Coordinates of C-alpha atoms in Angstrom, one line a residue:
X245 CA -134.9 -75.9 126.4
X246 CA -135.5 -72.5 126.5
X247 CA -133.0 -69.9 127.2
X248 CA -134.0 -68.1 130.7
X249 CA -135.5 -64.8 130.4
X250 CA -133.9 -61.3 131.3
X251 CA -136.1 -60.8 134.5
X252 CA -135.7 -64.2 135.8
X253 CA -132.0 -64.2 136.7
X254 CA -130.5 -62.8 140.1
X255 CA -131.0 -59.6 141.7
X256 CA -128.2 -57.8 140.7
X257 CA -127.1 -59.9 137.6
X258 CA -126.8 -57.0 135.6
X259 CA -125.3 -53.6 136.5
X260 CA -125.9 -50.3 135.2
X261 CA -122.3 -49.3 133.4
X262 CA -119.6 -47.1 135.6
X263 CA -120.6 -43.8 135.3
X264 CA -117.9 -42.0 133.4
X265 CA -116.3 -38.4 134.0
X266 CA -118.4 -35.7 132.7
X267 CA -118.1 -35.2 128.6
X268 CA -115.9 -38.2 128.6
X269 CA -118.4 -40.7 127.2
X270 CA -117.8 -38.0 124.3
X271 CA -115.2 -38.1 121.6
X272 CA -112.1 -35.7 123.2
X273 CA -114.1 -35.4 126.5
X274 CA -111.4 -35.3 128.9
X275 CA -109.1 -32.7 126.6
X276 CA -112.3 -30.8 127.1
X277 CA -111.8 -30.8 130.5
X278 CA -108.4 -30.1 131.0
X279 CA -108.2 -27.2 128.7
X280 CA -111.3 -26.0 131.2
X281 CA -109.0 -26.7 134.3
X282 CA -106.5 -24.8 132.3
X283 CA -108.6 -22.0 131.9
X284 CA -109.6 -21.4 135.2
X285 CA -106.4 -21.6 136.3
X286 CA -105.0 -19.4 134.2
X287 CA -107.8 -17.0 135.0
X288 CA -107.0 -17.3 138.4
X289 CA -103.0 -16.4 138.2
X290 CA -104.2 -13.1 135.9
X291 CA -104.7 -11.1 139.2
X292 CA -101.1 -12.3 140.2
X293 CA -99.7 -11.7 136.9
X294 CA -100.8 -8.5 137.1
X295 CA -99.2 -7.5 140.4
X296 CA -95.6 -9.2 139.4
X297 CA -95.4 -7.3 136.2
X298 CA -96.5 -4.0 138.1
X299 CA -94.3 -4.6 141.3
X300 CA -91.2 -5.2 138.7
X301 CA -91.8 -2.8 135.9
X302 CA -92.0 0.7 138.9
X303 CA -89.0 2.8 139.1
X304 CA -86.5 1.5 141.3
X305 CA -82.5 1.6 142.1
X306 CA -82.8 -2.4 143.1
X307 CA -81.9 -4.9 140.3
X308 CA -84.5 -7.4 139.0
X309 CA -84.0 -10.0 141.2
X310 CA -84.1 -7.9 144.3
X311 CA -87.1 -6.6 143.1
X312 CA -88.7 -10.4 142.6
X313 CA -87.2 -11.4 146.3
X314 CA -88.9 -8.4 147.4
X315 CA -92.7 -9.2 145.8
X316 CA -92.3 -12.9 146.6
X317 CA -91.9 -11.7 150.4
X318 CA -94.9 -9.0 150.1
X319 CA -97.1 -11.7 148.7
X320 CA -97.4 -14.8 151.1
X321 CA -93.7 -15.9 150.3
X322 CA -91.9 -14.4 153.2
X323 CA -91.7 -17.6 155.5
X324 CA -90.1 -19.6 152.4
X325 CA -87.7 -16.5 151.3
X326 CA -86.6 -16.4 155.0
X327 CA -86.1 -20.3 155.0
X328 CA -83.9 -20.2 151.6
X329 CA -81.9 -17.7 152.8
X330 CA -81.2 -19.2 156.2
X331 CA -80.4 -22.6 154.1
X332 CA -77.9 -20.7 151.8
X333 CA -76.4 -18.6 154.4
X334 CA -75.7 -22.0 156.7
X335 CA -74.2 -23.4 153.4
X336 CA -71.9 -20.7 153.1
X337 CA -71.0 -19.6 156.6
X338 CA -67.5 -18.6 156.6
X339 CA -65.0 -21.1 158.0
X340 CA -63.3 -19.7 161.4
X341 CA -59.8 -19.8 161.3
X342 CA -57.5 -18.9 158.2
X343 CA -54.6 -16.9 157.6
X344 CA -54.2 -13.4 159.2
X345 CA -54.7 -10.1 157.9
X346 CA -50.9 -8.3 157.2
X347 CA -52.9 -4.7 156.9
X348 CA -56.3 -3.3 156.6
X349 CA -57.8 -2.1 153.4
X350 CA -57.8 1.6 152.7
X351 CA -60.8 3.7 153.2
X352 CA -61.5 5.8 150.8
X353 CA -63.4 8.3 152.3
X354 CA -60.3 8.9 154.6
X355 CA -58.8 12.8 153.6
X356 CA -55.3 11.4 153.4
X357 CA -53.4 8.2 154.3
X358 CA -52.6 8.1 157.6
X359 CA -54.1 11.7 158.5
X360 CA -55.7 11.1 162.3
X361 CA -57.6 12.7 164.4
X362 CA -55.1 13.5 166.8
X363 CA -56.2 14.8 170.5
X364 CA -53.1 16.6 171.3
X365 CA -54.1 19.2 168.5
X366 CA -57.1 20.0 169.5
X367 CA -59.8 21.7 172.4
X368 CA -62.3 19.8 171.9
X369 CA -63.7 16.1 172.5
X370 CA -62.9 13.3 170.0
X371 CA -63.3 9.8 170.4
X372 CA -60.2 7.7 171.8
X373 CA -58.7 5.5 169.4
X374 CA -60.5 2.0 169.4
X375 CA -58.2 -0.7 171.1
X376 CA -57.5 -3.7 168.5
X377 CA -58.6 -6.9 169.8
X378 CA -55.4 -8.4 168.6
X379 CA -51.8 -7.3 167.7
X380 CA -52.8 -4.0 166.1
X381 CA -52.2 -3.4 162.0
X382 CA -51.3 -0.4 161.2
X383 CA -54.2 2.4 161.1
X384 CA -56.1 -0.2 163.4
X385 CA -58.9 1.7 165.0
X386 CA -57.6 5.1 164.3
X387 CA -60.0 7.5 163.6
X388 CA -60.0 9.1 160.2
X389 CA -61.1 12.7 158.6
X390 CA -63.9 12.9 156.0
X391 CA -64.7 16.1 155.3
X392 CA -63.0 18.7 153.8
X393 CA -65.0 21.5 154.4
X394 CA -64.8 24.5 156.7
X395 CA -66.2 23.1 159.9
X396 CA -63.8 23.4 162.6
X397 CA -64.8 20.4 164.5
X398 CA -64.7 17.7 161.8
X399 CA -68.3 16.5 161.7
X400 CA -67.7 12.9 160.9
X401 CA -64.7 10.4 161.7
X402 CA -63.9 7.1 160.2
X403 CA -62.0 3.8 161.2
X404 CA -62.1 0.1 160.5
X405 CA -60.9 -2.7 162.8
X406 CA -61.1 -6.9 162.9
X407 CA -64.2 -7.6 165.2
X408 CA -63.0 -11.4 166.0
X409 CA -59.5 -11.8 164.7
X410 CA -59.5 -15.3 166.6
X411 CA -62.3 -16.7 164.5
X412 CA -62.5 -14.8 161.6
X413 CA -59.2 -13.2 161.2
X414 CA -60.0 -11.2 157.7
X415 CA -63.3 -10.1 158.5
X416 CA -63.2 -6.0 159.3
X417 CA -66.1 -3.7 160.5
X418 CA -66.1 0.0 159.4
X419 CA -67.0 2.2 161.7
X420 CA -68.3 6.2 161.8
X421 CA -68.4 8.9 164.4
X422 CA -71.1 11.2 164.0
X423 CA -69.9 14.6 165.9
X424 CA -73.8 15.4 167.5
X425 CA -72.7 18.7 168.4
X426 CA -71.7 19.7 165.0
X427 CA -74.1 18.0 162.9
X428 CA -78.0 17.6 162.0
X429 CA -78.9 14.0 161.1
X430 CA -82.4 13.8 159.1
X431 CA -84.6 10.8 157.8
X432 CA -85.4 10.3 154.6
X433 CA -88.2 8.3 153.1
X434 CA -87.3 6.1 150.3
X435 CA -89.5 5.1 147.3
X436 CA -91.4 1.8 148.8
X437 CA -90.2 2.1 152.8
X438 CA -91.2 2.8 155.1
X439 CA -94.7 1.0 153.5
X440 CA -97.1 3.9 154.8
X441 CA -99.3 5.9 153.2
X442 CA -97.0 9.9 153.7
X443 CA -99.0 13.3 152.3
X444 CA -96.1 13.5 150.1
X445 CA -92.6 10.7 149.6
X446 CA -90.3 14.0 149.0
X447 CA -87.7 13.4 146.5
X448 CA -86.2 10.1 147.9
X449 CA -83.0 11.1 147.6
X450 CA -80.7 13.8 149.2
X451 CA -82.6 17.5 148.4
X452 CA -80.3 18.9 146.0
X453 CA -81.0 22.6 148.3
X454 CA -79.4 20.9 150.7
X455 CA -76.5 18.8 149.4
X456 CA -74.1 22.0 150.0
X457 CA -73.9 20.7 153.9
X458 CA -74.1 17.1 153.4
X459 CA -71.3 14.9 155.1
X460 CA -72.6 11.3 155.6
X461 CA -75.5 9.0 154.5
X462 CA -76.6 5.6 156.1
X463 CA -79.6 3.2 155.6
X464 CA -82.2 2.9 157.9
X465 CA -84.0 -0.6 159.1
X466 CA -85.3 -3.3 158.0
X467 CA -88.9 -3.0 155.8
X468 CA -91.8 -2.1 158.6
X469 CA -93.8 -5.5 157.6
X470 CA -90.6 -7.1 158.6
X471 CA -89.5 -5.6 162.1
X472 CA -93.0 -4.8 163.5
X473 CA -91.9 -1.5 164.5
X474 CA -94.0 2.0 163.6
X475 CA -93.0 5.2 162.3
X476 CA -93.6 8.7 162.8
X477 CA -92.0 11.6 160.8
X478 CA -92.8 15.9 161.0
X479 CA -94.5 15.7 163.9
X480 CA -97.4 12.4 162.7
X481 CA -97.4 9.0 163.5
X482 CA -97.7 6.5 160.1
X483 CA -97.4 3.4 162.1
X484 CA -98.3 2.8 165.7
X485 CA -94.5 2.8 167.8
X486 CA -94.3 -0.1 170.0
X487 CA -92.9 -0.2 173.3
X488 CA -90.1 -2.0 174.1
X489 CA -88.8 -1.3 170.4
X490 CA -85.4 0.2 169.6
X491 CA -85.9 3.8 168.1
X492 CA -83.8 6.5 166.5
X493 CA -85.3 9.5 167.6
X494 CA -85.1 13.2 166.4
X495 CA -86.5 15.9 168.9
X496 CA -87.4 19.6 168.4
X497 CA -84.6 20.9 170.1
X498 CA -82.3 19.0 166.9
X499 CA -80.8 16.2 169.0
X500 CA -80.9 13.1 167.9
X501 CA -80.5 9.9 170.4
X502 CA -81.1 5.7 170.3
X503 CA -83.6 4.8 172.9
X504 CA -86.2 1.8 174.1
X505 CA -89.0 3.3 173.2
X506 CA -91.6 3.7 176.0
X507 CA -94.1 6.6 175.5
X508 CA -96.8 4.4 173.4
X509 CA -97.9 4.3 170.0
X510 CA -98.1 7.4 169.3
X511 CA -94.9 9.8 168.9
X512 CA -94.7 12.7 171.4
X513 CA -95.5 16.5 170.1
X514 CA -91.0 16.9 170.7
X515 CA -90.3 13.8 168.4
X516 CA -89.8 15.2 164.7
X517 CA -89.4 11.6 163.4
X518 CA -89.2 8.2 164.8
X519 CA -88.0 4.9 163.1
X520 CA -87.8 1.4 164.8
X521 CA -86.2 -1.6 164.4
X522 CA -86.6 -4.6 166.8
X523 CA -85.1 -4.3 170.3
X524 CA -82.2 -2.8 171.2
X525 CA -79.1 -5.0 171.0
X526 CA -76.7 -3.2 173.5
X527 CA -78.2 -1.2 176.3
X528 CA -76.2 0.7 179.3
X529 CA -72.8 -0.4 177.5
X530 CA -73.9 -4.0 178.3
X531 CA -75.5 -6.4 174.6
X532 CA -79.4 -7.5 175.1
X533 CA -79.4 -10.8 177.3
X534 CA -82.2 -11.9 174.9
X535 CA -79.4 -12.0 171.6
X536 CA -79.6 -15.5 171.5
X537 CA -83.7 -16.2 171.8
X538 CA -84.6 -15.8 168.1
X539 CA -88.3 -14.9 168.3
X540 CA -86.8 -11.5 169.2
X541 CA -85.4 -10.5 166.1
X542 CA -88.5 -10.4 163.6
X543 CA -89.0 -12.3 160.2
X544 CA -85.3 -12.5 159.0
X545 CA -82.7 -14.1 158.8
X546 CA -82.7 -13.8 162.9
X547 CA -79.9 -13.9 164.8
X548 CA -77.3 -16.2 163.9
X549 CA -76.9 -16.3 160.2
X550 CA -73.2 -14.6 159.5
X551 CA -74.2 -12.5 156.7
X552 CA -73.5 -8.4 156.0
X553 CA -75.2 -6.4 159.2
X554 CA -75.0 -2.7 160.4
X555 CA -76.0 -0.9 163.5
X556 CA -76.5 2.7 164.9
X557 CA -75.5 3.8 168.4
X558 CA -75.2 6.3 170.6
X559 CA -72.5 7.1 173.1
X560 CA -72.3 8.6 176.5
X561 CA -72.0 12.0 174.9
X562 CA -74.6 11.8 172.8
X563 CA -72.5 11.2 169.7
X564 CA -73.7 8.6 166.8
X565 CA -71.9 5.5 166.3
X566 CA -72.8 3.5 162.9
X567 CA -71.0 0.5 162.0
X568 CA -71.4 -2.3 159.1
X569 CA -69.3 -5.1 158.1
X570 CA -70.1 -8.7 156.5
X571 CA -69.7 -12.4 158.5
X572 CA -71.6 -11.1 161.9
X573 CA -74.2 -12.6 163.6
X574 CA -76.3 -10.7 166.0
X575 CA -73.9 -11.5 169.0
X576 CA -71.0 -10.0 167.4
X577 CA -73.0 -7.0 165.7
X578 CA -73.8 -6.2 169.6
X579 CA -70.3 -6.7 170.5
X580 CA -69.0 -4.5 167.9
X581 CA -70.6 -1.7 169.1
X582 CA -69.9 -1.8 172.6
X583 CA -66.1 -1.7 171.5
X584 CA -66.6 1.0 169.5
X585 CA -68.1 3.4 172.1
X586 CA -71.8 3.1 171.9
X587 CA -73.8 2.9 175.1
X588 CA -76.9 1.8 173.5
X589 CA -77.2 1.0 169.8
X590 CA -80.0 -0.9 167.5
X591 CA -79.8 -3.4 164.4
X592 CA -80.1 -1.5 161.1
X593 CA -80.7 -3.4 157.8
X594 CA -78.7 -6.4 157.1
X595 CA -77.7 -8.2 153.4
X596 CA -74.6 -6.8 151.3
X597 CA -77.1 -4.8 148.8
X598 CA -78.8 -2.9 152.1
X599 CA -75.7 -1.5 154.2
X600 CA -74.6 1.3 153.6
X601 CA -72.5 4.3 154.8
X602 CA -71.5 6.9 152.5
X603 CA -68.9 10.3 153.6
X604 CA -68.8 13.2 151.3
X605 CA -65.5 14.8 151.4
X606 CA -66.4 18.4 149.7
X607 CA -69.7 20.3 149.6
X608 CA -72.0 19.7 147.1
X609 CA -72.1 16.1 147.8
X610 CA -68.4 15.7 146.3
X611 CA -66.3 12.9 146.5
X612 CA -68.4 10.3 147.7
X613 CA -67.1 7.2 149.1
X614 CA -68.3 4.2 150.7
X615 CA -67.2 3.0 154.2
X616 CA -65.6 -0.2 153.8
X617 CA -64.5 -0.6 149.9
X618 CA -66.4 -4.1 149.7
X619 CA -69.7 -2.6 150.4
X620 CA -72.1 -3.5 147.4
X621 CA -73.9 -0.1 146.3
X622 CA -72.0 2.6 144.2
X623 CA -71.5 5.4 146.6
X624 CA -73.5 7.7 144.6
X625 CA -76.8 5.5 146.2
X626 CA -78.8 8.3 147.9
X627 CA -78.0 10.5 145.3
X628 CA -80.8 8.9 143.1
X629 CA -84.4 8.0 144.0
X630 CA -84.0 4.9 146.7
X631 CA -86.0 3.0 147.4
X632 CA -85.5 2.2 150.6
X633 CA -85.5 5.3 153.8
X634 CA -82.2 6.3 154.7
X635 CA -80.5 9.4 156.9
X636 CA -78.5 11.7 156.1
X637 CA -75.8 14.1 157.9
X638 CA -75.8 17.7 157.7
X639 CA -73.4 20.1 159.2
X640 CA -74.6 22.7 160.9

């Protein structure tokens, strides 16, 4: 019998074979195409490549992992940054409770141990002393000289005190009185912030033709990409001011105050400069009743991580109030303030490696010295090329 023939079998009986991947039905096919995928991707990272190794090989004051933090959030990182940081700072929250505090560190920018600014001696105002919020330690809220110099009225006081000696019984705030009527407080841009394109940075750092009157410097807010806020400085606006945005203001006539901001995007012809920072936190002596809604405080660590934070104020008198100290949420941040004097007052930068307050206690910028001893930049920051904006005290 004869075998059947190829055409008389089924439909279908025989199949075409599967179509393989392309160049695999050759020897080393796929390798081909993987070292193609490879390729392409590689090509397609150059551009990023390129912006890493340019972001972290500029001049800057910040170490190299600041710096890669910083270019992860600037390109399409920031939401997983923020998340890590939250995660880390939940996992190391301090633990309330604890033994007490026996005395407060020493502050070096203090003139002399125990030298106060004492009302009895003098004809002119200075702050009351700042009530403990439990048995007092020595030195508790006592204001403090800085500055050495000829002023009469001293220019800048300094204390420290326990914000919640309940719950966190060894964390201390420092605090600084700015004396508005004997002083001239000026912004600075840094090298990178505020992120706007300026006619000219100046020299990021304190002028050295000016360093002859210098008696404090303190960091400004948080980056502009971060808080939302706008910025105007000699007279032009960089970034559109918001309303409803906590500002540190400079007018023509040389005062300087902490306002909500409410005359529109662009800055007034008396505002010499203009820097925001989210809303304010204390307002009328009273804290913001929106401190515990997070979607108020910008793309950060928000409001309730405990982590380093610092604030400026202003009180009834129109005198500056800055203070900065690690372990404080938002909440207490506001607090803080409100204890120390300030009628209104606004977030400044938060993280150990942005706070900072620095006193000079001679002319010439000498002896500088940090606020609190445990803040994390050498006191000689602002001396240097920052990179951040920052402001600095002047007496007149």
């Amino acid at each position: 019998m004869l075998a059947p023939s190829r055409t008389s079998l089924p439909y279908n009986t025989y199949r075409q074979p599967p179509r393989l991947p392309l160049g695999s039905d050759r020897p080393g096919g796929w390798r081909r195409a993987r070292r193609i995928a490879l390729t392409a991707a590689l090509v397609a990272l150059v551009p990023v490549l390129i912006s890493f190794i340019s972001y972290v090989s500029q001049p800057s004051n910040s170490t190299l992992g600041i710096n890669v933090v910083e270019w992860l959030r600037d390109n399409g990182a920031r939401g997983i940054v923020n998340k890590v940081e939250n995660i880390y700072y939940s996992m190391t929250a301090p633990s309330k409770g604890g033994p007490a505090l026996h005395r407060l560190p020493g502050q070096a920018g203090a003139l002399a141990a125990g030298t106060a600014a004492h009302h009895n001696t003098v004809h002119y105002y200075l702050p009351p002393p700042i009530t403990p919020l439990a048995h007092g330690l020595p030195g508790e809220g006592v204001w403090q000289r800085t500055f050495a110099g000829s002023a009469p009225e001293p220019p800048v006081l300094i204390t420290s005190f326990r914000p919640e000696p309940v719950d966190y019984p060894r964390a201390i705030v420092g605090v600084a009185w700015i004396n508005h009527a004997d002083t001239s407080v000026w912004n600075y841009p840094g090298r990178l912030e505020p992120s706007v394109s300026l006619p000219s940075r100046g020299p990021e750092e304190v002028p050295l033709t000016t360093r002859s009157r210098l008696v404090a410097t303190f960091n400004s807010g948080f980056k502009l990409v971060d808080s939302g806020g706008g910025f105007a400085s000699g007279g032009h606006t960089y970034a559109p001011l918001k309303n409803g945005f906590a500002t540190i203001v400079r007018y023509t006539d040389g005062h300087v105050d902490v306002i909500d901001w409410t005359a529109g995007s662009n800055a007034p012809s008396n505002v010499v400069y203009a820097r925001q920072n989210l809303p304010l936190i204390v307002s009328g002596g009273k804290p913001n009743p929106n401190l515990n809604n997070s979607s108020e405080w910008g793309a950060t660590l928000g409001n309730q991580a405990l982590v380093w934070r610092s604030a400026v104020g202003v009180d009834k008198y129109g005198n500056l109030i800055y203070a900065a100290g690690p372990d404080q949420g938002l909440a207490s941040l506001a607090s803080t303030m409100i204890h120390a004097g300030a009628d209104r007052a606004m977030e400044l930068d938060i993280n150990t490696y942005w706070t900072s307050f620095i006193s000079y206690r001679y002319p010439g910028a000498g002896h500088p010295a940090n606020l609190l001893a445990i803040m994390d930049r050498s006191p000689l920051r602002y001396l240097t090329p920052d990179d951040r904006d920052f402001f600095a005290v002047y007496v007149r």
